[in-house]
Structures are given as structure tokens and as C-alpha cells.
Amino acid sequence: MENTSSKKTAVVAIIGRPSAGKSTFLNTASGEKVSIVSPVPQTTRNAVRGIVNTSLGQLVFIDTPGYHVSDKKLNIRLKSVAADQLESADAILYIIDATRPAGPEEEATADLIAPYINKTIVAVNKCDHPSAEPERARAFVRLTFPQLQASAIFNISAQEDTNIDEVLRALYELAPEGEPYYPPEYYTDQEVEFRISEIIREQAINRLQDELPHAVYVQISDIERKPNSSKLWVRAFLCVEKESQKGMVIGKGAHLIKEIRVESMKALRKIFPYRIDLDLQVKVDKNWRQKDSLLNKLIT
């Protein structure tokens, strides 16, 4: 991207229903693995920051949890995280899945965006997929937001990096001039502990079935770097809600927990410039999704 004006800086909230491709967009745009990705809906539980630096300036993206209609306590927290980002953001990126028709979740997401449509860019995602119907998605946007200009709607593939630069340019158009919030070498501001726990959770939920992924969280109990060592030692727990779920995560002969551990360490080596040795175990935290104090720590 060529710089034709003063540098711009903006905070951009990414919103969309579960599995629309928000995290994949963020990872592609930033060029690094910032947010974990899974086919399991509502993989993202926090407002995750990814930073994009170009010659035009800096965009600080907030990847929010998928907006999902449900009265469960955990989901209510996730919805509030998504909603809280919209008002304070300089711009909003609304991502729609072109492979699925609009339904109650899409309508609820659109209702949330409506007051801020003047600072919204729409990306119709997964247009590379054989079942994609981007015109159907565009028709929904035109009907829902008749005031939105056609130039604010883009067909993209976050997976294939199609039209991502065009979306970024449109967001820079909405961005105010200003100094960057972060140094140019930054692509996220996540703490090491958070990044490690998210990678472990990603590896776990991509190997678990049915509702179990939503019953899992990661607890980092200890991190230690010995003097003059290039290794970081981490003890972590995959926490489940019920004793019956513990064996499902461990697997026969402990094969599943071993696989999660090994693949987590492989993924972490691609992110961090030092080796991470992981001690990973499973424990029960009964009915953790009903504990407000824990939810306050896990969901921010």
C-alpha cells in the first residue's frame, strides 16, 4: 500500500456471527497467528487485538466472540464482549459468511451494528467456497442497511487472502489521522500466558467432539525460565466441568492429551523465538461456566 496522505490510526472492531471467519481474517491481515481458529462456533472468547501496520498507518483490530443468540451465562458474557467494542471503535468490520443464509443470528448481529453503520465496512467472506452465494449475502446487507454505499461492501476470502488489501484501504478511509498506538514491529499486544493458553485450547477443541469444546478452559499454573536458558517451561491444565469429561480429554492410553501437548508445542514454536516445554494435565473444575469470578477472569 502506498502512502498518499498523513498516517492514520484506528481501532477496528470485527464482528460477525460464529464461524464467519473473523479470526481467519485477523490472522491473514496481520500476517501472523493472532487469534485461534476452529470450526467450532464461538472459539474466540476474548476481545483479541491484532495490529496491522502499513505505509498508510496502523489498524488495531479487536477480534470479538461470534455473536450468538443464547441465554446461557457463558454466551451472555461473550455477547457483551462483542457489543462493548462497537461504540468505542473508530471503525467496524462486519464479516458475513457467504456459505450460509441469513437467519436470527445474522439479524441480531445486524441490529447490533445498525447504530454504527456510518463507520462500518462489510466483508462477505468465504467467496472461494463452492457453496458460497455472495449475492444472497449482499442482498441481505442492502435490505438491512439501505443507506450503506455499495463501495463499503467487499467480496473476500480470508482463507485465500482475496481482497483483504481492499478492505484495509476502506478501513483506512474511515480512520482518523493520528500517531500509532504500538511500535511498527508489533502485531499483537497479548501477554505470553494468554497466547500459550489459547494455543493449547485451540489444539484441544479441534480434537474434541460435540459440546465438550465449550466445557474446556485452560489454566496456566506455572511459567518458569531458568537463568541462561533459551527454554520456557510451562505447566498447564485443561479444565473440564465433569469427572466424566476428564477421560474424554485424556483419551485411551492418554493418546489424546499427548497429541494435544505435542501439537501445542509445535504451534508455539512457530510463534515464539524460544522453545516452550509443556507439562499438560487434565483436571475437573465442576460447573465452571456458572462461576462469575472465573468468567470475569476468562472473558475480557
PDB file of N, CA, C and O in Angstrom, residues 190-256:
ATOM      1  N   GLN A 190      -0.981  -9.234  23.073  1.00  0.00           N
ATOM      2  CA  GLN A 190      -1.352 -10.296  24.002  1.00  0.00           C
ATOM      3  C   GLN A 190      -0.170 -10.699  24.885  1.00  0.00           C
ATOM      4  O   GLN A 190       0.967 -10.777  24.418  1.00  0.00           O
ATOM      5  N   GLU A 191      -0.467 -10.987  26.133  1.00  0.00           N
ATOM      6  CA  GLU A 191       0.539 -11.481  27.053  1.00  0.00           C
ATOM      7  C   GLU A 191       0.932 -12.913  26.690  1.00  0.00           C
ATOM      8  O   GLU A 191       0.137 -13.659  26.113  1.00  0.00           O
ATOM      9  N   VAL A 192       2.158 -13.293  27.045  1.00  0.00           N
ATOM     10  CA  VAL A 192       2.668 -14.630  26.738  1.00  0.00           C
ATOM     11  C   VAL A 192       1.752 -15.711  27.308  1.00  0.00           C
ATOM     12  O   VAL A 192       1.416 -16.685  26.622  1.00  0.00           O
ATOM     13  N   GLU A 193       1.323 -15.547  28.558  1.00  0.00           N
ATOM     14  CA  GLU A 193       0.473 -16.551  29.198  1.00  0.00           C
ATOM     15  C   GLU A 193      -0.829 -16.745  28.434  1.00  0.00           C
ATOM     16  O   GLU A 193      -1.294 -17.870  28.226  1.00  0.00           O
ATOM     17  N   PHE A 194      -1.438 -15.640  27.991  1.00  0.00           N
ATOM     18  CA  PHE A 194      -2.687 -15.726  27.243  1.00  0.00           C
ATOM     19  C   PHE A 194      -2.476 -16.442  25.918  1.00  0.00           C
ATOM     20  O   PHE A 194      -3.268 -17.306  25.524  1.00  0.00           O
ATOM     21  N   ARG A 195      -1.391 -16.127  25.216  1.00  0.00           N
ATOM     22  CA  ARG A 195      -1.145 -16.739  23.915  1.00  0.00           C
ATOM     23  C   ARG A 195      -0.916 -18.241  24.047  1.00  0.00           C
ATOM     24  O   ARG A 195      -1.402 -19.025  23.235  1.00  0.00           O
ATOM     25  N   ILE A 196      -0.185 -18.632  25.067  1.00  0.00           N
ATOM     26  CA  ILE A 196       0.058 -20.060  25.286  1.00  0.00           C
ATOM     27  C   ILE A 196      -1.251 -20.782  25.587  1.00  0.00           C
ATOM     28  O   ILE A 196      -1.540 -21.843  25.016  1.00  0.00           O
ATOM     29  N   SER A 197      -2.066 -20.213  26.471  1.00  0.00           N
ATOM     30  CA  SER A 197      -3.330 -20.863  26.836  1.00  0.00           C
ATOM     31  C   SER A 197      -4.267 -20.964  25.642  1.00  0.00           C
ATOM     32  O   SER A 197      -4.970 -21.980  25.479  1.00  0.00           O
ATOM     33  N   GLU A 198      -4.283 -19.966  24.783  1.00  0.00           N
ATOM     34  CA  GLU A 198      -5.147 -20.006  23.610  1.00  0.00           C
ATOM     35  C   GLU A 198      -4.703 -21.068  22.608  1.00  0.00           C
ATOM     36  O   GLU A 198      -5.530 -21.751  21.999  1.00  0.00           O
ATOM     37  N   ILE A 199      -3.402 -21.221  22.416  1.00  0.00           N
ATOM     38  CA  ILE A 199      -2.908 -22.256  21.510  1.00  0.00           C
ATOM     39  C   ILE A 199      -3.273 -23.642  22.027  1.00  0.00           C
ATOM     40  O   ILE A 199      -3.707 -24.518  21.269  1.00  0.00           O
ATOM     41  N   ILE A 200      -3.123 -23.863  23.332  1.00  0.00           N
ATOM     42  CA  ILE A 200      -3.497 -25.153  23.915  1.00  0.00           C
ATOM     43  C   ILE A 200      -4.996 -25.397  23.718  1.00  0.00           C
ATOM     44  O   ILE A 200      -5.418 -26.496  23.337  1.00  0.00           O
ATOM     45  N   ARG A 201      -5.798 -24.369  23.961  1.00  0.00           N
ATOM     46  CA  ARG A 201      -7.251 -24.530  23.807  1.00  0.00           C
ATOM     47  C   ARG A 201      -7.624 -24.810  22.359  1.00  0.00           C
ATOM     48  O   ARG A 201      -8.510 -25.627  22.069  1.00  0.00           O
ATOM     49  N   GLU A 202      -6.952 -24.152  21.423  1.00  0.00           N
ATOM     50  CA  GLU A 202      -7.204 -24.411  20.007  1.00  0.00           C
ATOM     51  C   GLU A 202      -6.934 -25.866  19.663  1.00  0.00           C
ATOM     52  O   GLU A 202      -7.745 -26.524  18.991  1.00  0.00           O
ATOM     53  N   GLN A 203      -5.779 -26.375  20.091  1.00  0.00           N
ATOM     54  CA  GLN A 203      -5.432 -27.762  19.792  1.00  0.00           C
ATOM     55  C   GLN A 203      -6.415 -28.737  20.439  1.00  0.00           C
ATOM     56  O   GLN A 203      -6.721 -29.797  19.878  1.00  0.00           O
ATOM     57  N   ALA A 204      -6.924 -28.375  21.611  1.00  0.00           N
ATOM     58  CA  ALA A 204      -7.881 -29.244  22.298  1.00  0.00           C
ATOM     59  C   ALA A 204      -9.237 -29.250  21.602  1.00  0.00           C
ATOM     60  O   ALA A 204      -9.777 -30.321  21.289  1.00  0.00           O
ATOM     61  N   ILE A 205      -9.791 -28.083  21.343  1.00  0.00           N
ATOM     62  CA  ILE A 205     -11.157 -28.040  20.814  1.00  0.00           C
ATOM     63  C   ILE A 205     -11.235 -28.587  19.393  1.00  0.00           C
ATOM     64  O   ILE A 205     -12.283 -29.077  18.973  1.00  0.00           O
ATOM     65  N   ASN A 206     -10.137 -28.536  18.650  1.00  0.00           N
ATOM     66  CA  ASN A 206     -10.147 -29.112  17.309  1.00  0.00           C
ATOM     67  C   ASN A 206     -10.092 -30.631  17.327  1.00  0.00           C
ATOM     68  O   ASN A 206     -10.203 -31.269  16.270  1.00  0.00           O
ATOM     69  N   ARG A 207      -9.923 -31.221  18.516  1.00  0.00           N
ATOM     70  CA  ARG A 207      -9.868 -32.675  18.636  1.00  0.00           C
ATOM     71  C   ARG A 207     -10.993 -33.239  19.501  1.00  0.00           C
ATOM     72  O   ARG A 207     -11.082 -34.453  19.677  1.00  0.00           O
ATOM     73  N   LEU A 208     -11.846 -32.393  20.010  1.00  0.00           N
ATOM     74  CA  LEU A 208     -12.932 -32.830  20.875  1.00  0.00           C
ATOM     75  C   LEU A 208     -14.257 -32.776  20.128  1.00  0.00           C
ATOM     76  O   LEU A 208     -14.407 -32.065  19.141  1.00  0.00           O
ATOM     77  N   GLN A 209     -15.225 -33.515  20.617  1.00  0.00           N
ATOM     78  CA  GLN A 209     -16.476 -33.695  19.896  1.00  0.00           C
ATOM     79  C   GLN A 209     -17.646 -33.037  20.618  1.00  0.00           C
ATOM     80  O   GLN A 209     -17.629 -32.827  21.825  1.00  0.00           O
ATOM     81  N   ASP A 210     -18.686 -32.760  19.820  1.00  0.00           N
ATOM     82  CA  ASP A 210     -19.973 -32.302  20.339  1.00  0.00           C
ATOM     83  C   ASP A 210     -19.833 -31.054  21.216  1.00  0.00           C
ATOM     84  O   ASP A 210     -19.182 -30.104  20.839  1.00  0.00           O
ATOM     85  N   GLU A 211     -20.416 -31.074  22.407  1.00  0.00           N
ATOM     86  CA  GLU A 211     -20.429 -29.899  23.265  1.00  0.00           C
ATOM     87  C   GLU A 211     -19.171 -29.756  24.109  1.00  0.00           C
ATOM     88  O   GLU A 211     -18.973 -28.737  24.755  1.00  0.00           O
ATOM     89  N   LEU A 212     -18.326 -30.768  24.128  1.00  0.00           N
ATOM     90  CA  LEU A 212     -17.173 -30.737  25.029  1.00  0.00           C
ATOM     91  C   LEU A 212     -16.253 -29.540  24.819  1.00  0.00           C
ATOM     92  O   LEU A 212     -15.729 -28.996  25.794  1.00  0.00           O
ATOM     93  N   PRO A 213     -16.015 -29.087  23.575  1.00  0.00           N
ATOM     94  CA  PRO A 213     -15.134 -27.914  23.428  1.00  0.00           C
ATOM     95  C   PRO A 213     -15.560 -26.704  24.247  1.00  0.00           C
ATOM     96  O   PRO A 213     -14.714 -25.950  24.735  1.00  0.00           O
ATOM     97  N   HIS A 214     -16.861 -26.505  24.418  1.00  0.00           N
ATOM     98  CA  HIS A 214     -17.332 -25.359  25.181  1.00  0.00           C
ATOM     99  C   HIS A 214     -17.199 -25.574  26.688  1.00  0.00           C
ATOM    100  O   HIS A 214     -17.369 -24.635  27.462  1.00  0.00           O
ATOM    101  N   ALA A 215     -16.923 -26.811  27.100  1.00  0.00           N
ATOM    102  CA  ALA A 215     -16.780 -27.111  28.520  1.00  0.00           C
ATOM    103  C   ALA A 215     -15.325 -27.119  28.957  1.00  0.00           C
ATOM    104  O   ALA A 215     -15.009 -27.548  30.054  1.00  0.00           O
ATOM    105  N   VAL A 216     -14.433 -26.630  28.103  1.00  0.00           N
ATOM    106  CA  VAL A 216     -12.999 -26.663  28.380  1.00  0.00           C
ATOM    107  C   VAL A 216     -12.430 -25.256  28.488  1.00  0.00           C
ATOM    108  O   VAL A 216     -12.761 -24.377  27.684  1.00  0.00           O
ATOM    109  N   TYR A 217     -11.594 -25.043  29.498  1.00  0.00           N
ATOM    110  CA  TYR A 217     -10.767 -23.847  29.516  1.00  0.00           C
ATOM    111  C   TYR A 217      -9.363 -24.241  29.954  1.00  0.00           C
ATOM    112  O   TYR A 217      -9.133 -25.343  30.454  1.00  0.00           O
ATOM    113  N   VAL A 218      -8.397 -23.356  29.743  1.00  0.00           N
ATOM    114  CA  VAL A 218      -7.001 -23.651  30.046  1.00  0.00           C
ATOM    115  C   VAL A 218      -6.544 -22.788  31.213  1.00  0.00           C
ATOM    116  O   VAL A 218      -6.751 -21.577  31.224  1.00  0.00           O
ATOM    117  N   GLN A 219      -5.903 -23.435  32.157  1.00  0.00           N
ATOM    118  CA  GLN A 219      -5.331 -22.738  33.309  1.00  0.00           C
ATOM    119  C   GLN A 219      -3.809 -22.897  33.278  1.00  0.00           C
ATOM    120  O   GLN A 219      -3.302 -24.015  33.264  1.00  0.00           O
ATOM    121  N   ILE A 220      -3.105 -21.784  33.221  1.00  0.00           N
ATOM    122  CA  ILE A 220      -1.644 -21.807  33.302  1.00  0.00           C
ATOM    123  C   ILE A 220      -1.275 -21.673  34.772  1.00  0.00           C
ATOM    124  O   ILE A 220      -1.531 -20.641  35.392  1.00  0.00           O
ATOM    125  N   SER A 221      -0.690 -22.715  35.345  1.00  0.00           N
ATOM    126  CA  SER A 221      -0.401 -22.692  36.779  1.00  0.00           C
ATOM    127  C   SER A 221       1.017 -22.248  37.088  1.00  0.00           C
ATOM    128  O   SER A 221       1.296 -21.766  38.191  1.00  0.00           O
ATOM    129  N   ASP A 222       1.934 -22.391  36.118  1.00  0.00           N
ATOM    130  CA  ASP A 222       3.322 -22.039  36.408  1.00  0.00           C
ATOM    131  C   ASP A 222       4.075 -21.795  35.104  1.00  0.00           C
ATOM    132  O   ASP A 222       3.916 -22.542  34.135  1.00  0.00           O
ATOM    133  N   ILE A 223       4.871 -20.737  35.069  1.00  0.00           N
ATOM    134  CA  ILE A 223       5.764 -20.445  33.947  1.00  0.00           C
ATOM    135  C   ILE A 223       7.134 -20.137  34.519  1.00  0.00           C
ATOM    136  O   ILE A 223       7.260 -19.307  35.427  1.00  0.00           O
ATOM    137  N   GLU A 224       8.143 -20.782  33.973  1.00  0.00           N
ATOM    138  CA  GLU A 224       9.484 -20.601  34.532  1.00  0.00           C
ATOM    139  C   GLU A 224      10.525 -20.617  33.417  1.00  0.00           C
ATOM    140  O   GLU A 224      10.508 -21.473  32.546  1.00  0.00           O
ATOM    141  N   ARG A 225      11.412 -19.647  33.453  1.00  0.00           N
ATOM    142  CA  ARG A 225      12.574 -19.643  32.564  1.00  0.00           C
ATOM    143  C   ARG A 225      13.826 -19.667  33.442  1.00  0.00           C
ATOM    144  O   ARG A 225      14.066 -18.736  34.221  1.00  0.00           O
ATOM    145  N   LYS A 226      14.606 -20.706  33.312  1.00  0.00           N
ATOM    146  CA  LYS A 226      15.805 -20.830  34.115  1.00  0.00           C
ATOM    147  C   LYS A 226      16.888 -19.891  33.614  1.00  0.00           C
ATOM    148  O   LYS A 226      16.938 -19.584  32.418  1.00  0.00           O
ATOM    149  N   PRO A 227      17.759 -19.404  34.492  1.00  0.00           N
ATOM    150  CA  PRO A 227      18.837 -18.499  34.075  1.00  0.00           C
ATOM    151  C   PRO A 227      19.699 -19.113  32.976  1.00  0.00           C
ATOM    152  O   PRO A 227      19.991 -20.310  32.988  1.00  0.00           O
ATOM    153  N   ASN A 228      20.042 -18.279  31.987  1.00  0.00           N
ATOM    154  CA  ASN A 228      20.901 -18.699  30.873  1.00  0.00           C
ATOM    155  C   ASN A 228      20.291 -19.822  30.033  1.00  0.00           C
ATOM    156  O   ASN A 228      21.012 -20.596  29.399  1.00  0.00           O
ATOM    157  N   SER A 229      18.959 -19.906  30.043  1.00  0.00           N
ATOM    158  CA  SER A 229      18.280 -20.935  29.257  1.00  0.00           C
ATOM    159  C   SER A 229      17.418 -20.278  28.191  1.00  0.00           C
ATOM    160  O   SER A 229      16.819 -19.230  28.420  1.00  0.00           O
ATOM    161  N   SER A 230      17.345 -20.901  27.010  1.00  0.00           N
ATOM    162  CA  SER A 230      16.502 -20.395  25.927  1.00  0.00           C
ATOM    163  C   SER A 230      15.122 -21.041  25.942  1.00  0.00           C
ATOM    164  O   SER A 230      14.312 -20.805  25.049  1.00  0.00           O
ATOM    165  N   LYS A 231      14.856 -21.878  26.940  1.00  0.00           N
ATOM    166  CA  LYS A 231      13.585 -22.580  27.029  1.00  0.00           C
ATOM    167  C   LYS A 231      12.677 -21.944  28.082  1.00  0.00           C
ATOM    168  O   LYS A 231      13.143 -21.429  29.090  1.00  0.00           O
ATOM    169  N   LEU A 232      11.379 -22.036  27.817  1.00  0.00           N
ATOM    170  CA  LEU A 232      10.368 -21.610  28.777  1.00  0.00           C
ATOM    171  C   LEU A 232       9.584 -22.846  29.196  1.00  0.00           C
ATOM    172  O   LEU A 232       9.055 -23.568  28.352  1.00  0.00           O
ATOM    173  N   TRP A 233       9.547 -23.111  30.502  1.00  0.00           N
ATOM    174  CA  TRP A 233       8.810 -24.276  31.000  1.00  0.00           C
ATOM    175  C   TRP A 233       7.446 -23.830  31.494  1.00  0.00           C
ATOM    176  O   TRP A 233       7.326 -22.864  32.243  1.00  0.00           O
ATOM    177  N   VAL A 234       6.410 -24.549  31.037  1.00  0.00           N
ATOM    178  CA  VAL A 234       5.033 -24.168  31.356  1.00  0.00           C
ATOM    179  C   VAL A 234       4.271 -25.385  31.872  1.00  0.00           C
ATOM    180  O   VAL A 234       4.301 -26.458  31.246  1.00  0.00           O
ATOM    181  N   ARG A 235       3.603 -25.222  33.005  1.00  0.00           N
ATOM    182  CA  ARG A 235       2.662 -26.234  33.475  1.00  0.00           C
ATOM    183  C   ARG A 235       1.252 -25.692  33.262  1.00  0.00           C
ATOM    184  O   ARG A 235       0.933 -24.583  33.706  1.00  0.00           O
ATOM    185  N   ALA A 236       0.425 -26.475  32.583  1.00  0.00           N
ATOM    186  CA  ALA A 236      -0.933 -26.032  32.266  1.00  0.00           C
ATOM    187  C   ALA A 236      -1.924 -27.163  32.508  1.00  0.00           C
ATOM    188  O   ALA A 236      -1.571 -28.347  32.468  1.00  0.00           O
ATOM    189  N   PHE A 237      -3.177 -26.757  32.744  1.00  0.00           N
ATOM    190  CA  PHE A 237      -4.252 -27.714  32.948  1.00  0.00           C
ATOM    191  C   PHE A 237      -5.371 -27.432  31.945  1.00  0.00           C
ATOM    192  O   PHE A 237      -5.787 -26.280  31.776  1.00  0.00           O
ATOM    193  N   LEU A 238      -5.860 -28.489  31.313  1.00  0.00           N
ATOM    194  CA  LEU A 238      -7.111 -28.420  30.572  1.00  0.00           C
ATOM    195  C   LEU A 238      -8.209 -28.732  31.570  1.00  0.00           C
ATOM    196  O   LEU A 238      -8.265 -29.836  32.119  1.00  0.00           O
ATOM    197  N   CYS A 239      -9.065 -27.755  31.832  1.00  0.00           N
ATOM    198  CA  CYS A 239     -10.087 -27.897  32.864  1.00  0.00           C
ATOM    199  C   CYS A 239     -11.436 -28.202  32.227  1.00  0.00           C
ATOM    200  O   CYS A 239     -11.855 -27.521  31.281  1.00  0.00           O
ATOM    201  N   VAL A 240     -12.116 -29.217  32.736  1.00  0.00           N
ATOM    202  CA  VAL A 240     -13.445 -29.594  32.267  1.00  0.00           C
ATOM    203  C   VAL A 240     -14.438 -29.466  33.408  1.00  0.00           C
ATOM    204  O   VAL A 240     -14.064 -29.269  34.568  1.00  0.00           O
ATOM    205  N   GLU A 241     -15.719 -29.596  33.084  1.00  0.00           N
ATOM    206  CA  GLU A 241     -16.767 -29.362  34.089  1.00  0.00           C
ATOM    207  C   GLU A 241     -17.127 -30.599  34.904  1.00  0.00           C
ATOM    208  O   GLU A 241     -17.574 -30.478  36.039  1.00  0.00           O
ATOM    209  N   LYS A 242     -16.959 -31.784  34.301  1.00  0.00           N
ATOM    210  CA  LYS A 242     -17.437 -33.005  34.948  1.00  0.00           C
ATOM    211  C   LYS A 242     -16.344 -34.069  34.959  1.00  0.00           C
ATOM    212  O   LYS A 242     -15.494 -34.113  34.069  1.00  0.00           O
ATOM    213  N   GLU A 243     -16.418 -34.948  35.940  1.00  0.00           N
ATOM    214  CA  GLU A 243     -15.461 -36.048  36.029  1.00  0.00           C
ATOM    215  C   GLU A 243     -15.548 -36.937  34.793  1.00  0.00           C
ATOM    216  O   GLU A 243     -14.531 -37.452  34.310  1.00  0.00           O
ATOM    217  N   SER A 244     -16.756 -37.116  34.253  1.00  0.00           N
ATOM    218  CA  SER A 244     -16.941 -37.968  33.076  1.00  0.00           C
ATOM    219  C   SER A 244     -16.252 -37.406  31.833  1.00  0.00           C
ATOM    220  O   SER A 244     -15.963 -38.145  30.890  1.00  0.00           O
ATOM    221  N   GLN A 245     -16.007 -36.086  31.814  1.00  0.00           N
ATOM    222  CA  GLN A 245     -15.360 -35.461  30.659  1.00  0.00           C
ATOM    223  C   GLN A 245     -13.839 -35.614  30.704  1.00  0.00           C
ATOM    224  O   GLN A 245     -13.175 -35.487  29.671  1.00  0.00           O
ATOM    225  N   LYS A 246     -13.313 -35.888  31.860  1.00  0.00           N
ATOM    226  CA  LYS A 246     -11.863 -35.960  32.033  1.00  0.00           C
ATOM    227  C   LYS A 246     -11.251 -37.047  31.153  1.00  0.00           C
ATOM    228  O   LYS A 246     -10.263 -36.809  30.446  1.00  0.00           O
ATOM    229  N   GLY A 247     -11.861 -38.226  31.189  1.00  0.00           N
ATOM    230  CA  GLY A 247     -11.354 -39.321  30.368  1.00  0.00           C
ATOM    231  C   GLY A 247     -11.467 -39.048  28.883  1.00  0.00           C
ATOM    232  O   GLY A 247     -10.629 -39.513  28.096  1.00  0.00           O
ATOM    233  N   MET A 248     -12.471 -38.290  28.475  1.00  0.00           N
ATOM    234  CA  MET A 248     -12.646 -37.961  27.062  1.00  0.00           C
ATOM    235  C   MET A 248     -11.500 -37.098  26.558  1.00  0.00           C
ATOM    236  O   MET A 248     -11.083 -37.208  25.412  1.00  0.00           O
ATOM    237  N   VAL A 249     -11.000 -36.216  27.427  1.00  0.00           N
ATOM    238  CA  VAL A 249      -9.892 -35.335  27.038  1.00  0.00           C
ATOM    239  C   VAL A 249      -8.563 -36.083  27.089  1.00  0.00           C
ATOM    240  O   VAL A 249      -7.692 -35.862  26.242  1.00  0.00           O
ATOM    241  N   ILE A 250      -8.424 -36.978  28.056  1.00  0.00           N
ATOM    242  CA  ILE A 250      -7.174 -37.737  28.165  1.00  0.00           C
ATOM    243  C   ILE A 250      -7.059 -38.747  27.035  1.00  0.00           C
ATOM    244  O   ILE A 250      -5.992 -38.883  26.422  1.00  0.00           O
ATOM    245  N   GLY A 251      -8.148 -39.444  26.728  1.00  0.00           N
ATOM    246  CA  GLY A 251      -8.139 -40.428  25.658  1.00  0.00           C
ATOM    247  C   GLY A 251      -7.587 -41.763  26.106  1.00  0.00           C
ATOM    248  O   GLY A 251      -6.920 -41.878  27.140  1.00  0.00           O
ATOM    249  N   LYS A 252      -7.856 -42.793  25.310  1.00  0.00           N
ATOM    250  CA  LYS A 252      -7.394 -44.143  25.627  1.00  0.00           C
ATOM    251  C   LYS A 252      -5.874 -44.193  25.614  1.00  0.00           C
ATOM    252  O   LYS A 252      -5.241 -43.786  24.654  1.00  0.00           O
ATOM    253  N   GLY A 253      -5.308 -44.696  26.727  1.00  0.00           N
ATOM    254  CA  GLY A 253      -3.859 -44.753  26.824  1.00  0.00           C
ATOM    255  C   GLY A 253      -3.216 -43.387  26.850  1.00  0.00           C
ATOM    256  O   GLY A 253      -2.022 -43.247  26.547  1.00  0.00           O
ATOM    257  N   ALA A 254      -4.009 -42.361  27.202  1.00  0.00           N
ATOM    258  CA  ALA A 254      -3.544 -40.967  27.263  1.00  0.00           C
ATOM    259  C   ALA A 254      -3.091 -40.449  25.898  1.00  0.00           C
ATOM    260  O   ALA A 254      -2.350 -39.467  25.822  1.00  0.00           O
ATOM    261  N   HIS A 255      -3.592 -41.071  24.819  1.00  0.00           N
ATOM    262  CA  HIS A 255      -3.123 -40.666  23.483  1.00  0.00           C
ATOM    263  C   HIS A 255      -3.580 -39.265  23.106  1.00  0.00           C
ATOM    264  O   HIS A 255      -2.840 -38.510  22.458  1.00  0.00           O
ATOM    265  N   LEU A 256      -4.794 -38.865  23.539  1.00  0.00           N
ATOM    266  CA  LEU A 256      -5.320 -37.566  23.113  1.00  0.00           C
ATOM    267  C   LEU A 256      -4.612 -36.413  23.812  1.00  0.00           C
ATOM    268  O   LEU A 256      -4.218 -35.429  23.172  1.00  0.00           O
TER     269      LEU A 256
END
